Coordinates of C-alpha atoms in Angstrom, one line a residue:
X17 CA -62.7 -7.5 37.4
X18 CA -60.0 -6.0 39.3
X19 CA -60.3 -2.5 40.3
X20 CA -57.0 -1.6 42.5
X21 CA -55.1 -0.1 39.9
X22 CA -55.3 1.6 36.4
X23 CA -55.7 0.0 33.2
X24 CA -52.9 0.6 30.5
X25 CA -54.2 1.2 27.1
X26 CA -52.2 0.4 24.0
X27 CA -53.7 2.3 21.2
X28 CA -52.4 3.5 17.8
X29 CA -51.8 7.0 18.7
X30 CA -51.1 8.0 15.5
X31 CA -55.5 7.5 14.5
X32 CA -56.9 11.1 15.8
X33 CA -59.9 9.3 16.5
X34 CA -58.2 7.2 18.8
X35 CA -56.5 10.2 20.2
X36 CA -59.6 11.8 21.0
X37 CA -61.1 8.8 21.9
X38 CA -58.5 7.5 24.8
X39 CA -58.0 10.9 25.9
X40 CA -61.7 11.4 27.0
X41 CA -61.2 8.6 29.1
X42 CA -58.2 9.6 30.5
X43 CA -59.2 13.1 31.5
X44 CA -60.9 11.0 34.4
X45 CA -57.0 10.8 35.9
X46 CA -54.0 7.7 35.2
X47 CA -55.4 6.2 38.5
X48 CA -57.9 4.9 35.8
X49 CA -56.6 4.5 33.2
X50 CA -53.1 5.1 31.7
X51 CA -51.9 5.3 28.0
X52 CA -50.0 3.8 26.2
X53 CA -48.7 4.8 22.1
X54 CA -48.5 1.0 20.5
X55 CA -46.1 3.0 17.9
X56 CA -43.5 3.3 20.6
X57 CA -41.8 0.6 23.2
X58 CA -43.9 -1.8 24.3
X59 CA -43.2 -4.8 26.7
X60 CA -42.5 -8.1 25.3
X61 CA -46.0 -9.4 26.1
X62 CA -48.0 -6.9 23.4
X63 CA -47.5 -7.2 20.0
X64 CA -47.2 -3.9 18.0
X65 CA -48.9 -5.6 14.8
X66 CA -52.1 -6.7 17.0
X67 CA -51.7 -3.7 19.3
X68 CA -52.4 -1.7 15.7
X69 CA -54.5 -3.7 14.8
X70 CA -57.4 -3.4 17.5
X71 CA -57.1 -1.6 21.1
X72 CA -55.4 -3.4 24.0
X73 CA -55.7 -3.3 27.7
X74 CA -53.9 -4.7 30.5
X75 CA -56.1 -5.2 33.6
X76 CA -54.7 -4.4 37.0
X77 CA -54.0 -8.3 37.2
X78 CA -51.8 -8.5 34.7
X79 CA -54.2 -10.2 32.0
X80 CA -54.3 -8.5 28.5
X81 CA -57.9 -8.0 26.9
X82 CA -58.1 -7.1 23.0
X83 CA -61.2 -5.7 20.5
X84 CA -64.3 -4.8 22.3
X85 CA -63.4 -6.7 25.7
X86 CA -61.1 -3.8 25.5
X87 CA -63.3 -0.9 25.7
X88 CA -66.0 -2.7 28.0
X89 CA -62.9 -3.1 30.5
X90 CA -62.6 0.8 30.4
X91 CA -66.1 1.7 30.3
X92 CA -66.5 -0.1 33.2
X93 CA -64.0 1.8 34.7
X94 CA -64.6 5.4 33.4
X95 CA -67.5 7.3 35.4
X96 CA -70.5 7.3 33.3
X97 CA -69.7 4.6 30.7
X98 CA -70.3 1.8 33.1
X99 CA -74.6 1.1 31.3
X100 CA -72.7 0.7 28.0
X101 CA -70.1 -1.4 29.5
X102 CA -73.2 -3.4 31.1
X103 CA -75.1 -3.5 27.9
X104 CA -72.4 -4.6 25.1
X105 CA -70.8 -7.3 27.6
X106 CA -73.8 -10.3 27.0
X107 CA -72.1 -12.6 24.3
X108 CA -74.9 -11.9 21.6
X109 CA -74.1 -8.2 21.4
X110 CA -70.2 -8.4 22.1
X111 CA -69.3 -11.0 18.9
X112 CA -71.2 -9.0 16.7
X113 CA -69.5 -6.0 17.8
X114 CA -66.5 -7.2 18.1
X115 CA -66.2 -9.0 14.9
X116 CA -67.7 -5.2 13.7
X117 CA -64.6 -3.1 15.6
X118 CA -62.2 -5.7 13.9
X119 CA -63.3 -5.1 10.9
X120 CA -63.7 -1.1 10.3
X121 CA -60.3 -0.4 12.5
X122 CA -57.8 -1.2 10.0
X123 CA -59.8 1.7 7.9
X124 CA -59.2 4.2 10.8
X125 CA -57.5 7.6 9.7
X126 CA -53.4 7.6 10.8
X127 CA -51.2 10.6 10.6
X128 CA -48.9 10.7 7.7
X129 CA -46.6 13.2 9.9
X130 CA -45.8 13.0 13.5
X131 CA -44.4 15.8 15.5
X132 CA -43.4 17.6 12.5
X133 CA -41.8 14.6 11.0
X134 CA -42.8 12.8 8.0
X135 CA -41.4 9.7 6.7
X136 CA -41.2 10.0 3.0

C-alpha cells in the first residue's frame, strides 16, 4: 500500500458510532487520515448510496477500497491497529467479516437531528 499521503474516509457522519469511531483514528492527525461526511459533497467517483451504506476510503493512489478492506487500510495506517489490520486481512477471515460489516451497518443508529435541525 501506499503510504505518502492520508487516506480520506467517507463515513456516515450522522451514525455516533461512526463518529466516535473515525474520530479515534483521526486524533492520530489528517496526515493519516482525513474525513470525510458521505451526507455532504462528495466527488463524482463515490457514491452517496454505497458511501452510506458501508465505509469508504480512498488510498493515497487514488484507488477507492469499500467494507472491511476499508478499515484494514486505516488500521494499517493508525499506530497501534496495524496486528488487527495483519490479522483480519487473510481472505478466510476478511469475507466473513466483511459479508458480517455489510450486513449489521444498515442497522447502525443515525441522528434524527443535525446541528439543531430536524427534518420533519
Amino acid at each position: 500500500m501506499d503510504t505518502n499521503g492520508p487516506l480520506i474516509a467517507y463515513y456516515d457522519a450522522q451514525c455516533p458510532i461512526c463518529r466516535h469511531e473515525m474520530a479515534h483514528y483521526a486524533c492520530h492527525g489528517d496526515h493519516i487520515i482525513r474525513l470525510h461526511d458521505a451526507n455532504g459533497d462528495l466527488p463524482g467517483d463515490v457514491d452517496r448510496k454505497a458511501a452510506l451504506a458501508s465505509l469508504h476510503v480512498r488510498l493515497p493512489d487514488g484507488r477507492l477500497v469499500d467494507g472491511w478492506p476499508a478499515f484494514i487500510a486505516i488500521w494499517e495506517r493508525v499506530p497501534g491497529w496495524g496486528l488487527l489490520a495483519w490479522l483480519t486481512r487473510p481472505a478466510p477471515i476478511r469475507i466473513p467479516l466483511d459479508m458480517l460489516y455489510r450486513w449489521l451497518a444498515p442497522m447502525r443508529p443515525r441522528d434524527r437531528c443535525r446541528d439543531g435541525v430536524c427534518k420533519t
